[in-house]
XYZ file of C-alpha atoms in Angstrom:
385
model
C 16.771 -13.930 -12.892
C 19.274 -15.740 -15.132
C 18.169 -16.551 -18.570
C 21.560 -18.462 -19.763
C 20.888 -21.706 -21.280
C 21.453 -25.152 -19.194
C 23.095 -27.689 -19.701
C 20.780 -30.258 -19.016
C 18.548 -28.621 -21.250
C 18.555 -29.019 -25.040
C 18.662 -26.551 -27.802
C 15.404 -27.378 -29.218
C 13.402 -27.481 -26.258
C 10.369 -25.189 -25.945
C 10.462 -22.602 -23.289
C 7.383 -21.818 -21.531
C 5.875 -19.108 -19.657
C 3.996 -20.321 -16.953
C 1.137 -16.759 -17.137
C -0.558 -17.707 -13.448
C 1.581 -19.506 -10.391
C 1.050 -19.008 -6.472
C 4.278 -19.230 -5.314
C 3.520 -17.238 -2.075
C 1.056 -20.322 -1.330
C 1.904 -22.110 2.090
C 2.625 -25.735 0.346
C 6.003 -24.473 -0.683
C 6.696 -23.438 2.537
C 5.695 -27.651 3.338
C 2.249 -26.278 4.949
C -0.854 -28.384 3.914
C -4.043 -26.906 5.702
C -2.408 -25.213 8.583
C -0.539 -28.881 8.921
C 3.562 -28.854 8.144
C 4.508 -31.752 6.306
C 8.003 -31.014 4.920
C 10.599 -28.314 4.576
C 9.946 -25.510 2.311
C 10.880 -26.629 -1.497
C 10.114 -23.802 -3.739
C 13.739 -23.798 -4.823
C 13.289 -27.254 -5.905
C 9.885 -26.909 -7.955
C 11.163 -23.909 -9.678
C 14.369 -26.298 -11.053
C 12.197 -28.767 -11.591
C 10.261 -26.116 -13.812
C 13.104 -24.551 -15.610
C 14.584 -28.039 -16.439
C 10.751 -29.139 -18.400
C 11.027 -25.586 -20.321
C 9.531 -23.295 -18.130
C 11.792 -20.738 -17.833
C 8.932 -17.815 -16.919
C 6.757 -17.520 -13.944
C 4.296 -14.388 -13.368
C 3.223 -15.363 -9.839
C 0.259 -13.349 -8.638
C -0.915 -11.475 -5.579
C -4.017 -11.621 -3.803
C -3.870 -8.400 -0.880
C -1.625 -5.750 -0.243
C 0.587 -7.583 2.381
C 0.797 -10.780 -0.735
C 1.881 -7.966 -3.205
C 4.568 -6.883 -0.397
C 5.561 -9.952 0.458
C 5.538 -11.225 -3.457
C 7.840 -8.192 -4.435
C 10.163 -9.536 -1.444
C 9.740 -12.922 -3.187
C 10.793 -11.610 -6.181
C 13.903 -9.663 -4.860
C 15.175 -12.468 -2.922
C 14.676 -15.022 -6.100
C 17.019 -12.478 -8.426
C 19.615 -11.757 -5.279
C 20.147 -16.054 -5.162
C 20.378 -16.052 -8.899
C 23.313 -13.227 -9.030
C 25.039 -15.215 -6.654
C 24.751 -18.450 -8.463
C 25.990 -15.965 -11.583
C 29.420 -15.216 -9.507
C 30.132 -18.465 -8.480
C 29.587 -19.675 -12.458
C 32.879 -17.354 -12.563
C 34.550 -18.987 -9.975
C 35.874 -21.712 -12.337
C 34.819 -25.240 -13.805
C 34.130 -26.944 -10.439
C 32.246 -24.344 -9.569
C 29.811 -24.002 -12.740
C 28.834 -27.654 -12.099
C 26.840 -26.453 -9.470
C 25.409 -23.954 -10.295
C 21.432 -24.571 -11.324
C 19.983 -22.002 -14.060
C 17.005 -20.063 -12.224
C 12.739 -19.669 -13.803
C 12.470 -15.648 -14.086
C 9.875 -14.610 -11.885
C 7.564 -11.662 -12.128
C 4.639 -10.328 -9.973
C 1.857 -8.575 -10.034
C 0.083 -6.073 -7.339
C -3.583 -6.180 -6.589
C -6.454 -7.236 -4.419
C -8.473 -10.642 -5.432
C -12.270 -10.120 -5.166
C -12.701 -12.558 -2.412
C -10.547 -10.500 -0.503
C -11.902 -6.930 -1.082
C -13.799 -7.040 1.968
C -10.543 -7.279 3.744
C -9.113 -3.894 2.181
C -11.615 -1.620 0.784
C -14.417 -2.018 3.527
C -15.303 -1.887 7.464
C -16.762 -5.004 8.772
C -20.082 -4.856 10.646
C -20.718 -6.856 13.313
C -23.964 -7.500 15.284
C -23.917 -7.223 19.053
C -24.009 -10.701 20.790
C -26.922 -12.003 22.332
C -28.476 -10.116 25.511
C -28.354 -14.123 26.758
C -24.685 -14.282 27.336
C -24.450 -17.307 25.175
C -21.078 -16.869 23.950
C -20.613 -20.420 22.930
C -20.875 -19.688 19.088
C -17.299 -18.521 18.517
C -17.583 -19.051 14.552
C -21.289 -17.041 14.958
C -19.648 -14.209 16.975
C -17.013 -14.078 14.342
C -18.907 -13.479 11.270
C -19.593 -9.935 9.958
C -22.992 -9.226 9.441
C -22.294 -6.254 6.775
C -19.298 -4.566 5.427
C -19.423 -0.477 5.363
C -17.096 0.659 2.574
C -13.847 2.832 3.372
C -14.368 6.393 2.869
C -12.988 8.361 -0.300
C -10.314 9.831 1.172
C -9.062 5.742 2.599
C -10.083 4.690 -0.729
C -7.234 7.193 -2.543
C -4.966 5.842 0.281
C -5.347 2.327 -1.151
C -5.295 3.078 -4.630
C -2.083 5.331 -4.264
C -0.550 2.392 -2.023
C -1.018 -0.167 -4.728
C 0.459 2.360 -7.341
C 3.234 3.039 -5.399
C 4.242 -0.523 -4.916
C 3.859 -1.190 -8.803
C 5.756 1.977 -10.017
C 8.561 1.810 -7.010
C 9.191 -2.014 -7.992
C 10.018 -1.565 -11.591
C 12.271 1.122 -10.901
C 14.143 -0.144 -8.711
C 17.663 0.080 -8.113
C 18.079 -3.627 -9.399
C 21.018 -4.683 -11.372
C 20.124 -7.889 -13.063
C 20.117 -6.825 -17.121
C 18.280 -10.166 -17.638
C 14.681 -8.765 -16.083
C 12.408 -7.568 -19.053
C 13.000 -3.563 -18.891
C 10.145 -0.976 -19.597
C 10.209 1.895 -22.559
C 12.466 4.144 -19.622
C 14.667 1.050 -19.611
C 13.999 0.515 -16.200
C 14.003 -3.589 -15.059
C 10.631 -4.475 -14.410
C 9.247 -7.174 -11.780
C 5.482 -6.062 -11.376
C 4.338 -6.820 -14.681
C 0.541 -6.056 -13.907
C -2.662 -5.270 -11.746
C -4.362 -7.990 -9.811
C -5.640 -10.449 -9.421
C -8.529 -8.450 -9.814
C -12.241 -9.131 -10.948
C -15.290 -10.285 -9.808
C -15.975 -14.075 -8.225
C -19.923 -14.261 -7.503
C -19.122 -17.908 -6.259
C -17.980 -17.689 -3.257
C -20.198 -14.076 -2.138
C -19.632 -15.175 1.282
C -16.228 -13.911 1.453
C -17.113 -10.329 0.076
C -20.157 -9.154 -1.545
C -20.720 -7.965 -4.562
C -21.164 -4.063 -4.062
C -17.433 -4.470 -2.482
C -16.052 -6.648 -4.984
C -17.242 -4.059 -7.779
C -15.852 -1.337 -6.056
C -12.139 -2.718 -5.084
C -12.339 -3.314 -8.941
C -13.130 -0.026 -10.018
C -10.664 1.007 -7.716
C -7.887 -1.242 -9.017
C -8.816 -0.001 -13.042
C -7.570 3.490 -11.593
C -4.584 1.973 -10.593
C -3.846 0.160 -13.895
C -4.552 3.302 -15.542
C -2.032 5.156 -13.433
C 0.711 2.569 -13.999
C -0.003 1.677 -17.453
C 0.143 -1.844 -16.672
C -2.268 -5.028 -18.031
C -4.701 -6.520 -15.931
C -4.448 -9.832 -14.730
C -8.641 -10.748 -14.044
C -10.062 -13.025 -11.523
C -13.768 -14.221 -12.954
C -16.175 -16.593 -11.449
C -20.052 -16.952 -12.580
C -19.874 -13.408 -12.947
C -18.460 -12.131 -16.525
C -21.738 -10.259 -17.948
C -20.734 -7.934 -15.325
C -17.207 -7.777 -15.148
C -17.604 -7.603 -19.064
C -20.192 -4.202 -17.983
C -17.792 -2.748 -15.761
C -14.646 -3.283 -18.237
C -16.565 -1.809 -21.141
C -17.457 1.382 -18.921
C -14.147 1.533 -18.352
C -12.850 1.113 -22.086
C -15.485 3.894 -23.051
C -14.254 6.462 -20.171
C -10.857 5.745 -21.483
C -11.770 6.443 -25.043
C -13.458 9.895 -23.858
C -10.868 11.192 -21.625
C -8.103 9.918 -24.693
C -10.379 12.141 -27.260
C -10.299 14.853 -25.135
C -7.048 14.781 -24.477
C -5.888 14.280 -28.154
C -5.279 11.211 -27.958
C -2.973 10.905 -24.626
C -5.468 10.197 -22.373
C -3.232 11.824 -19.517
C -1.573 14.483 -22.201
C 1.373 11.652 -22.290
C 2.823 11.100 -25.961
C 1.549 7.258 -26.242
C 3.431 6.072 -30.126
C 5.156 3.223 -28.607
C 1.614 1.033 -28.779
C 1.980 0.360 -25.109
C -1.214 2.525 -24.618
C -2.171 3.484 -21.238
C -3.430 1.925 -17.743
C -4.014 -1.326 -19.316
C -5.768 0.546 -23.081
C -3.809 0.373 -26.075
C -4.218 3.111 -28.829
C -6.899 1.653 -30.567
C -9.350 2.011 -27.292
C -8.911 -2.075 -26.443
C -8.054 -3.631 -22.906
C -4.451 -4.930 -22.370
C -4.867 -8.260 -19.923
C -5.812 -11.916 -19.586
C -8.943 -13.119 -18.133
C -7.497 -16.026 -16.235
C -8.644 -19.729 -15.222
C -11.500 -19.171 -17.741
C -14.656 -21.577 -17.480
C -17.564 -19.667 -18.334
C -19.266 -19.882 -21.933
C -18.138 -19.181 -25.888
C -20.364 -16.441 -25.396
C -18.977 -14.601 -22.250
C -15.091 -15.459 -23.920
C -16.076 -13.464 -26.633
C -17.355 -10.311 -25.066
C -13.944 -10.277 -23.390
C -12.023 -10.791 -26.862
C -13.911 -7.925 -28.227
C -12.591 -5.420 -25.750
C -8.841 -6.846 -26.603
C -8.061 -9.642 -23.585
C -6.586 -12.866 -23.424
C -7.864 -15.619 -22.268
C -5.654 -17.518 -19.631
C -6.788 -21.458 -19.311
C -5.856 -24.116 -16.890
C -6.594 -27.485 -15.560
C -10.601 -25.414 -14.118
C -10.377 -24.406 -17.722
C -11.110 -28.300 -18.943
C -13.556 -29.713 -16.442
C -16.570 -30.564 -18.157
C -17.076 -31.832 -21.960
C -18.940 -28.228 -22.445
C -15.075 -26.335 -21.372
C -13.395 -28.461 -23.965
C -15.462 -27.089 -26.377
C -15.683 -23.698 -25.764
C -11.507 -23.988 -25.493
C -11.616 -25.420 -28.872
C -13.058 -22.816 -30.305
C -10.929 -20.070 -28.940
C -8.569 -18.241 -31.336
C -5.145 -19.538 -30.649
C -3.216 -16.198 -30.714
C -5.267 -15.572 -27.935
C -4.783 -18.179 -25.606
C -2.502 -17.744 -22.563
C -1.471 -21.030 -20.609
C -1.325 -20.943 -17.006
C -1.477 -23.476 -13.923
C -2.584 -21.507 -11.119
C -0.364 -23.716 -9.354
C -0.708 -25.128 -6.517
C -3.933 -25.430 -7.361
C -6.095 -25.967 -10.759
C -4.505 -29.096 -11.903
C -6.100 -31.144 -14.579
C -7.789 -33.896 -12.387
C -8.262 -37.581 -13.625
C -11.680 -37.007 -12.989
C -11.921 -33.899 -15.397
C -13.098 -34.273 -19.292
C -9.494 -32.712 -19.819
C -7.635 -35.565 -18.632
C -7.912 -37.920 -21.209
C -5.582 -35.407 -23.197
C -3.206 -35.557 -21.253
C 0.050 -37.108 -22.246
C 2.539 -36.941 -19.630
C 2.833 -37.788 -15.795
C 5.830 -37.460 -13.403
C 6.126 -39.288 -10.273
C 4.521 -37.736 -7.338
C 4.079 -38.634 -3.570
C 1.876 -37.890 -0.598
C 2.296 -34.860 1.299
C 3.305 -36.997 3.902
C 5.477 -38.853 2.274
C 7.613 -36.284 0.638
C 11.072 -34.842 1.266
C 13.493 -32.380 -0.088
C 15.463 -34.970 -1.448
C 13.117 -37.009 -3.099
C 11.780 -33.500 -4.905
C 15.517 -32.898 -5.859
C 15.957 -36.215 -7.035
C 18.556 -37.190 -4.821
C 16.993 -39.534 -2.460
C 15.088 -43.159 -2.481
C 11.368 -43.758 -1.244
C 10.757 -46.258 1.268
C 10.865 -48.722 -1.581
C 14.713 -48.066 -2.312
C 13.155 -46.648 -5.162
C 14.424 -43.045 -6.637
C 13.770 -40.504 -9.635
C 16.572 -38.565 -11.216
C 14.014 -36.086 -12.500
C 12.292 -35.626 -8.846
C 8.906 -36.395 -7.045
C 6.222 -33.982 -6.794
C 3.994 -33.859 -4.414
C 0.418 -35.169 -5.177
């Protein structure tokens, strides 16, 4: 994606990196709850970002088909901001148009509440010997999930490694993407969202979710990518499974010599999300669990990535207080995890933008270009509340 300077922006601004987005979610594509409301606007959110300083996005992936899809995303994204590039050369009508683009990277994984969907065989019991097939929603439900056998397993891990490694070395021309040490461009930038989430069991449970983890660490090892980490009420034992993972790494590295894989590894980029010195390249994202839990993941090497979830209660605020700076990563999880007025994080806040109803919104009242029913308009653009 371009990285030029715009015009509307000024020299001293501070660029962000926006570390957590959803931008495959369906409310850019104007889709509240299975309900349309307006036309897709994720052009217009991403210039609305890149014109407050956020110039990064790593959007995130929660199956397979979202890491496909995401990478397709991601493709089309840099293929619109090449041709805004050409027309900049067109002359100085044609620059006044053109709109400076976010850079947008991905990442490739499963999210625990999803596991169930990819590494297991749902169960379901028979129906009723009375014929009562009323209960749609009962008939529905899996009773148990079976998991996938070894040999489907390595199917899914290779899958997900080939879609990290075939993405960042690509045949893509745009010398603005971040390139890796072989000075390939890169657009996967790591493995997840991955982790454990022992809050919403229902949706997988917790023997599946641990083992579409352990299956994902292989494939972080394999790519030598970060992890990006899902964790919900359950970080004593993602912190267990991470640090059995950190120790194999460490053994298999010392028995190696030090290459883990017998790969030279001076650089300091270590390998499948390890570093050199035996720690955990990644982010533990939307954090909200306690000092304590924070800083067992520290020790192994992560960031923590905080939101608007990150600063519910008066107890978040200060357990964000006391985290180190240089380790903090800041995030939105957008659509989703905004600071609410009802949240102990609000009162912090010191900006606001002007925002409409689902209902109410347009295109051109996100671009700026349009009035509200009031004959009312923002130069800057509505968002959508």
């Amino acid at each position: 994606s371009s990285s030029s300077s715009s015009s509307s922006s000024s020299s001293t601004q501070i660029r962000y990196i926006d570390a957590g987005a959803n931008l495959l979610d369906s409310m850019y594509q104007g889709t509240y709850h299975s309900k349309p409301r307006h036309e897709p606007d994720l052009d217009i959110v991403l210039r609305r970002a890149y014109d407050k300083g956020v110039h990064t996005v790593i959007s995130l992936a929660g199956t397979i088909k979202e890491s496909e899809e995401l990478i397709e995303l991601i493709h089309d994204l840099d293929d619109n901001s090449d041709s805004r590039q050409e027309e900049e050369e067109g002359g100085e009508e044609e620059k006044e148009k053109v709109v400076n683009a976010v850079q947008v990277f991905g990442t490739v994984g499963v999210h625990p509440t999803r596991c169930a969907e990819v590494f297991a065989d749902a169960v379901f019991e028979e129906k009723s010997a009375t014929g009562d097939d009323d209960d749609d929603d009962s008939a529905a439900s899996p009773s148990s999930y079976i998991p996938k056998t070894e040999q489907q397993q390595n199917e899914i891990i290779q899958q997900l490694i080939d879609l990290a490694l075939q993405n960042n070395n690509n045949d893509n021309n745009n010398n603005n993407k971040s390139s890796s040490s072989s000075g390939t461009t890169t657009n996967i930038v790591a493995i997840g969202e991955c982790g454990l989430d022992y809050a919403r069991l229902h949706f997988c449970p917790k023997d599946i979710q641990q083992l579409g983890l352990r299956a994902q660490l292989q494939v972080a090892r394999a790519t030598k990518l970060p992890l990006y980490l899902h964790n919900r009420e359950s970080g004593d034992d993602l912190y267990g499974i991470l640090l059995e993972y950190r120790d194999q790494w460490r053994m298999t590295s010392s028995s190696d010599g030090g290459g883990g894989d017998g790969d030279d590894d001076d650089d300091g980029d270590g390998d499948g999300g390890d570093d050199d010195n035996g720690t955990i390249r990644g982010i533990v994202h939307s954090f909200d669990e306690s000092l304590e839990i924070a800083n067992k993941f520290l020790s192994l090497g992560l960031y923590i990535g905080i939101n608007g979830c990150s600063l519910k209660t008066t107890q978040n605020l200060e357990v964000v207080k006391q985290l180190p700076l240089d380790r903090l990563i800041l995030e939105t999880d957008c659509p989703w995890c905004d600071i609410r007025p009802s949240h102990a994080g609000a009162k912090h806040v010191r900006t606001s933008f002007p925002t409409k109803k689902d209902k109410q919104y347009t295109r051109e009242l996100g671009s700026g270009s349009g009035a509200d029913d009031d004959g009312k308009g923002d130069g800057d653009g509505f968002c959508v509340k």
